[in-house]
Tab-separated table of C-alpha atoms and ligand atoms in Angstrom:
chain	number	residue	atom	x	y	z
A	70	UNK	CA	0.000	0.000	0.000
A	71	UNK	CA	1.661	3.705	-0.966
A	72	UNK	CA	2.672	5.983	2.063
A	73	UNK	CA	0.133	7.836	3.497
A	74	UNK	CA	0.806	11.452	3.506
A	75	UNK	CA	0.517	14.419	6.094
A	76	UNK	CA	0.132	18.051	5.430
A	77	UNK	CA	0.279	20.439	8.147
A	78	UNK	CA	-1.534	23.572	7.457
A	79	UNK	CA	-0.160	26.599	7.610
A	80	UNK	CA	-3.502	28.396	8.643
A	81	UNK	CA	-2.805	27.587	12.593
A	82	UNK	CA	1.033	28.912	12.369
A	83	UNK	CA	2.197	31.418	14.130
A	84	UNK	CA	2.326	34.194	11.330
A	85	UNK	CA	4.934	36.194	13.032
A	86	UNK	CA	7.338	33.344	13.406
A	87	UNK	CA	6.695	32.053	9.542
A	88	UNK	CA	9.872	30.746	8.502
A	89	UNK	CA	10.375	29.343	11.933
A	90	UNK	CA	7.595	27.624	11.316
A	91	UNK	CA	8.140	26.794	7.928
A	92	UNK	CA	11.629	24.997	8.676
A	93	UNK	CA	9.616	22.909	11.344
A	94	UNK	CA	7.949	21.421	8.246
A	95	UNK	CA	10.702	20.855	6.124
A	96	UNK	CA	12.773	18.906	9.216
A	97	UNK	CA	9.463	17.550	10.118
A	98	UNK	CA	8.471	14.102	8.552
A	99	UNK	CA	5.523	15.721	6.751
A	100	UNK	CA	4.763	15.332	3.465
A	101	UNK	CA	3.072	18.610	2.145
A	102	UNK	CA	2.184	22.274	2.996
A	103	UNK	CA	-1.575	22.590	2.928
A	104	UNK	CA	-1.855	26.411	1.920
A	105	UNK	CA	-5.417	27.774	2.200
A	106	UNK	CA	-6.347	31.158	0.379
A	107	UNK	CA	-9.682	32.773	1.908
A	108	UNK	CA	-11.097	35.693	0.044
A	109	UNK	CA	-13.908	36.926	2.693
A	110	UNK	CA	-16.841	36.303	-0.214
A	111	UNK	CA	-16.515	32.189	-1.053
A	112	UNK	CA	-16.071	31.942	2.900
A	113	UNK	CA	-16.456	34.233	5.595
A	114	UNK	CA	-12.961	34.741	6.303
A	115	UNK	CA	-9.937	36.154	4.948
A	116	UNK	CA	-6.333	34.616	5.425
A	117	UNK	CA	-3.628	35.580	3.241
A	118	UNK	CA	-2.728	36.285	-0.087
A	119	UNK	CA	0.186	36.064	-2.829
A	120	UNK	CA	3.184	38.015	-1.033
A	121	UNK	CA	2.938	35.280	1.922
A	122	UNK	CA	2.477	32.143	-0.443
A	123	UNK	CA	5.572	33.814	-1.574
A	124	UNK	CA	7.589	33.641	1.239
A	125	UNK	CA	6.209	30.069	2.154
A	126	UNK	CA	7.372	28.836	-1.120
A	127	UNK	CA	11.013	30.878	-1.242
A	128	UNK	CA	11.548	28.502	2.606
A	129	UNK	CA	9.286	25.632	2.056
A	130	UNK	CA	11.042	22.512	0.543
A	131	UNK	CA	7.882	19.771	0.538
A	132	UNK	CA	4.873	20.000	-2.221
A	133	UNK	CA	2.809	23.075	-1.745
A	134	UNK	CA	-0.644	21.708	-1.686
A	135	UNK	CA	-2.747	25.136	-1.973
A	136	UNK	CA	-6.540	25.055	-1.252
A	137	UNK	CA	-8.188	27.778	-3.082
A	138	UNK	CA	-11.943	29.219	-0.794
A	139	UNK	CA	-12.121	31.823	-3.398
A	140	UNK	CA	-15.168	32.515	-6.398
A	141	UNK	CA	-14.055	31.971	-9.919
A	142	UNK	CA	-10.516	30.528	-8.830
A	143	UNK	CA	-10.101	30.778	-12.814
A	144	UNK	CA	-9.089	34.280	-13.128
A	145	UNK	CA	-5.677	33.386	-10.460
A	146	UNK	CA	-4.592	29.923	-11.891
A	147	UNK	CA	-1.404	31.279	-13.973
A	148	UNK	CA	-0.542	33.179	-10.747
A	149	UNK	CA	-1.045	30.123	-8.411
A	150	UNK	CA	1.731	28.937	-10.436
A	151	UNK	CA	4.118	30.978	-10.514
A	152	UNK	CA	4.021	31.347	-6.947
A	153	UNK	CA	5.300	27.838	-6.831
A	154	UNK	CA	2.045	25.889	-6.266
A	155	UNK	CA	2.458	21.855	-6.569
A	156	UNK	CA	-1.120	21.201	-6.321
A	157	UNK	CA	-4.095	23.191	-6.771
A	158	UNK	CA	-7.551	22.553	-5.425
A	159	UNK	CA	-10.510	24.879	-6.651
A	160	UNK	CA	-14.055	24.636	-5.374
A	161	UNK	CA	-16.578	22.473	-6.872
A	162	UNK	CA	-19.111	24.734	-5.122
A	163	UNK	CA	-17.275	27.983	-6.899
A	164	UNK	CA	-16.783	26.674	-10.493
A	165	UNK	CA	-19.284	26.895	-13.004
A	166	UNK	CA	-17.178	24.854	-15.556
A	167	UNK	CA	-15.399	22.630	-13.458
A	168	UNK	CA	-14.119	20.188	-16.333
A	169	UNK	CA	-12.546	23.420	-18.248
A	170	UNK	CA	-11.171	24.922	-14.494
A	171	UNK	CA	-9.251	21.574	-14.635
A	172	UNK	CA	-7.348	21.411	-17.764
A	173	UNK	CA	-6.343	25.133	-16.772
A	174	UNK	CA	-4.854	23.919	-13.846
A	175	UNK	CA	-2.881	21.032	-15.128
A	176	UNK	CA	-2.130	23.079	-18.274
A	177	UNK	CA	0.196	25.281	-15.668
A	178	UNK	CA	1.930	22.283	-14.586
A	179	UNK	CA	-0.013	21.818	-11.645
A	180	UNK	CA	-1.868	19.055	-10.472
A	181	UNK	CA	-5.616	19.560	-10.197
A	182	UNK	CA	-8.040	19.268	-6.641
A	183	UNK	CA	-11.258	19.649	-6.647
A	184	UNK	CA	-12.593	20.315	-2.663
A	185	UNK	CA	-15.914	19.388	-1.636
A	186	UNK	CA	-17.769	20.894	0.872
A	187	UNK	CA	-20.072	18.912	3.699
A	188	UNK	CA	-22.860	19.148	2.343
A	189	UNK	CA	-21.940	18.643	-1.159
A	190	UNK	CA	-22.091	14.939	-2.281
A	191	UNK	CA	-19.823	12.982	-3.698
A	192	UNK	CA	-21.624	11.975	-7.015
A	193	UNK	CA	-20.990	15.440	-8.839
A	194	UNK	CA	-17.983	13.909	-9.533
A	195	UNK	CA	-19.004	11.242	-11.159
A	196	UNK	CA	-17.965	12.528	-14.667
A	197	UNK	CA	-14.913	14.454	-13.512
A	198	UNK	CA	-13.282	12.229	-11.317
A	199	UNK	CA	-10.805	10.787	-14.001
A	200	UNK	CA	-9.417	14.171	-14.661
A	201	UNK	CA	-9.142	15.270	-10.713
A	202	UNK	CA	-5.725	14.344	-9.047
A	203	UNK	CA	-6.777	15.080	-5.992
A	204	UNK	CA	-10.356	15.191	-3.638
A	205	UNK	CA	-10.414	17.381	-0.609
A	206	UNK	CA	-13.208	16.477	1.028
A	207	UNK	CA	-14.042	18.673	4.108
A	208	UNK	CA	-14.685	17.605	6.619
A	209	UNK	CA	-15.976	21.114	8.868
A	210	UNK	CA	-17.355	23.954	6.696
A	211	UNK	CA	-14.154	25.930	5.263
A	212	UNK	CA	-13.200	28.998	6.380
A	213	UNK	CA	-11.515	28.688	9.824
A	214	UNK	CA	-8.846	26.519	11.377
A	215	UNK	CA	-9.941	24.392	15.023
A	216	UNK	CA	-13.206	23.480	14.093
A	217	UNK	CA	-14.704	19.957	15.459
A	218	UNK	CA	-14.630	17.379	12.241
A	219	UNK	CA	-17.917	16.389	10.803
A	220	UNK	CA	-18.665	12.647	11.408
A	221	UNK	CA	-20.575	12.296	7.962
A	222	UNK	CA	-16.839	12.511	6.622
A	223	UNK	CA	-16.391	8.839	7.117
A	224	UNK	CA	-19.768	8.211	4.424
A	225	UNK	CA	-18.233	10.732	2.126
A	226	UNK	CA	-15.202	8.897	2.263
A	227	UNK	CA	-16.410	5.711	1.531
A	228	UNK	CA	-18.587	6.456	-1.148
A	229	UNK	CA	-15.678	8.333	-2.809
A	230	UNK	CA	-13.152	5.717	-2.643
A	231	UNK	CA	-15.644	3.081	-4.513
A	232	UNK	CA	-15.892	5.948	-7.361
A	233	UNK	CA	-12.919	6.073	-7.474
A	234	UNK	CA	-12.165	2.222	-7.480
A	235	UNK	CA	-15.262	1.954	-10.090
A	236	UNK	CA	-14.260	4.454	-12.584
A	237	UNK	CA	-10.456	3.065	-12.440
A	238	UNK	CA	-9.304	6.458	-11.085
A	239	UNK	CA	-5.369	7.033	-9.227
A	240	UNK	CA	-7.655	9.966	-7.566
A	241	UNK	CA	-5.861	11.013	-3.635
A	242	UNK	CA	-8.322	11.476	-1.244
A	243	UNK	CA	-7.776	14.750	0.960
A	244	UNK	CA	-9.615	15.175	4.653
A	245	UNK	CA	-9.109	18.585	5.934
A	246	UNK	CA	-10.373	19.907	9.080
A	247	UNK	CA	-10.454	18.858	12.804
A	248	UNK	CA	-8.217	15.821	12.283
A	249	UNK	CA	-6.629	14.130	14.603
A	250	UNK	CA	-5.083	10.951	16.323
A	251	UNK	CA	-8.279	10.344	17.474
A	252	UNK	CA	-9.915	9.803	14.049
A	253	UNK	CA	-6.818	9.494	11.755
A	254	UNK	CA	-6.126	5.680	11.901
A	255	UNK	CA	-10.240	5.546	10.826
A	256	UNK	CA	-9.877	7.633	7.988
A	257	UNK	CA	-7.093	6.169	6.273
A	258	UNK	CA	-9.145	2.593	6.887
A	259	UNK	CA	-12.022	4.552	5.191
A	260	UNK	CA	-9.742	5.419	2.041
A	261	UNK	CA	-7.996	8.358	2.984
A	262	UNK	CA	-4.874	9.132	1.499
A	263	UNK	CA	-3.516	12.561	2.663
A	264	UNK	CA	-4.339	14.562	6.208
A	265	UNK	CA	-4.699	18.068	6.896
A	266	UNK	CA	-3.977	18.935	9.982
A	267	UNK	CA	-3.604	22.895	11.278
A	268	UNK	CA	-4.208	23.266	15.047
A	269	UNK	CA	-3.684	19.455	16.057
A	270	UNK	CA	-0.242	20.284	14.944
A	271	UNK	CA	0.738	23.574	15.628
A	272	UNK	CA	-1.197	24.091	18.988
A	273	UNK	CA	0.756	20.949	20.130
A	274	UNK	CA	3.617	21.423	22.849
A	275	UNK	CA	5.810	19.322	20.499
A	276	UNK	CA	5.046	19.668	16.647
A	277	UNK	CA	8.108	17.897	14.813
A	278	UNK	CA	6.946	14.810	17.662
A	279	UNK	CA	3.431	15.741	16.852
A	280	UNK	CA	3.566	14.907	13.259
A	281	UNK	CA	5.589	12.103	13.712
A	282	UNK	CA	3.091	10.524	15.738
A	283	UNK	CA	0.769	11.337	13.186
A	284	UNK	CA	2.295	10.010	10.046
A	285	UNK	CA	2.552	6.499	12.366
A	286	UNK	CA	-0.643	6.388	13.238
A	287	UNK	CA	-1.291	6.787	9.268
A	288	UNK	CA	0.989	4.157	8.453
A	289	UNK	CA	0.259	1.743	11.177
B	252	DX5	C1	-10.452	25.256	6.772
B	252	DX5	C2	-9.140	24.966	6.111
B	252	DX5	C3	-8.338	23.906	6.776
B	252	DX5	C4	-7.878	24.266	8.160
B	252	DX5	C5	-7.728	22.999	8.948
B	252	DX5	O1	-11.165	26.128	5.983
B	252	DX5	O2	-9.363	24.540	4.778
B	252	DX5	O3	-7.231	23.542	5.977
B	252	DX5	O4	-6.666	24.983	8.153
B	252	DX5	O5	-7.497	23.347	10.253
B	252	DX5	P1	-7.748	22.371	11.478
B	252	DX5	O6	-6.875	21.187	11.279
B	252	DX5	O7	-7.390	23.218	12.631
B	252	DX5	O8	-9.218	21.988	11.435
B	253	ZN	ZN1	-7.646	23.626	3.660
């Protein structure tokens, strides 16, 4: 079975010790930075923009996973790249031609996400999954880091692996949002391939030990 993959996000750093942070992460035994852009109108909150995803991706030396919470993600793809984004996830819920949004992305170089919110099922996918690299399926409603994960994630999960399985898809499944050791070694038994994981992580006394124990638990 491939490795199973953790990215930390860099929503719950602390902003004024970035690159401290940052090098954390690349001596850490995390996979990815999970980047997530907010633009105050897709989600009721605002994080940061292109001079910091800068600066992350000048320091970071993992795969810069960036989650885009922003309406028509189109008009920024070209920029996304250049910024140094590995992978990047748009919005089902903000993309009115979600097929087209997707060769865009990959057209950059990138690899393409597609994220999901809770109450969005998994079956608009149906005739897009072969062309998505990546699902991020949330698992609290986007928008803010520390928020309690959504139990329905597990069904989601499930029902997106055997799409994925069905349709003979190499699709990664994403969870992002109140994960944790608690519910980690669950998710990855559901089909999970890759956790988020902001607060868990960086509100822990010990973060390098932190994610350690997480990528374990992943990979027990
Ligand atoms: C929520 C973001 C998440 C968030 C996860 O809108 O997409 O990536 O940073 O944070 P935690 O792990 O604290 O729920
Ligand atoms: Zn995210």
């Amino acid at each position: 079975m491939s490795t199973k993959l953790i990215a930390p996000s860099i929503l719950a750093a602390d902003f004024g010790n970035l690159q401290r942070d940052i090098e954390m992460v690349n001596n850490s035994e995390a996979d990815w930075f999970h980047i997530d852009i907010m633009d105050g109108v897709f989600v009721p909150n605002i994080s940061f923009g292109m001079p910091v995803l800068k600066t992350i991706s000048k320091h970071a030396n993992k795969t810069i996973d960036v989650h885009l919470m922003i309406v028509d993600p189109d008009r920024y793809i070209k920029t996304f790249a250049e910024l140094g984004s590995n992978i990047l996830s748009v919005h089902y819920e903000a993309c009115t031609h979600l097929h087209r949004t997707l060769q865009a992305i990959k057209a950059e170089g990138m690899k393409a996400g597609v994220a999901l919110n809770p109450h969005t099922n998994i079956n608009v996918l149906e005739d897009t999954i072969n062309d998505i690299d990546l699902v991020c399926v949330m698992s609290v409603n986007p928008g803010f880091g520390g928020q309690s994960f959504i139990e329905n994630t597990f069904n989601k999960v499930k029902q997106l692996k055997e799409l994925i399985i069905k349709k003979g898809a190499s699709t990664l499944i994403e969870i992002d949002g109140g994960v944790t050791n608690k519910n980690a070694k669950a998710l990855i038994d559901t089909g999970a391939d890759v956790l988020v994981a902001g607060s868990y992580v960086f509100k822990s006394e010990d973060q390098p030990n932190t994610i350690k124990d997480l990528k374990a638990i992943a990979n027990s």
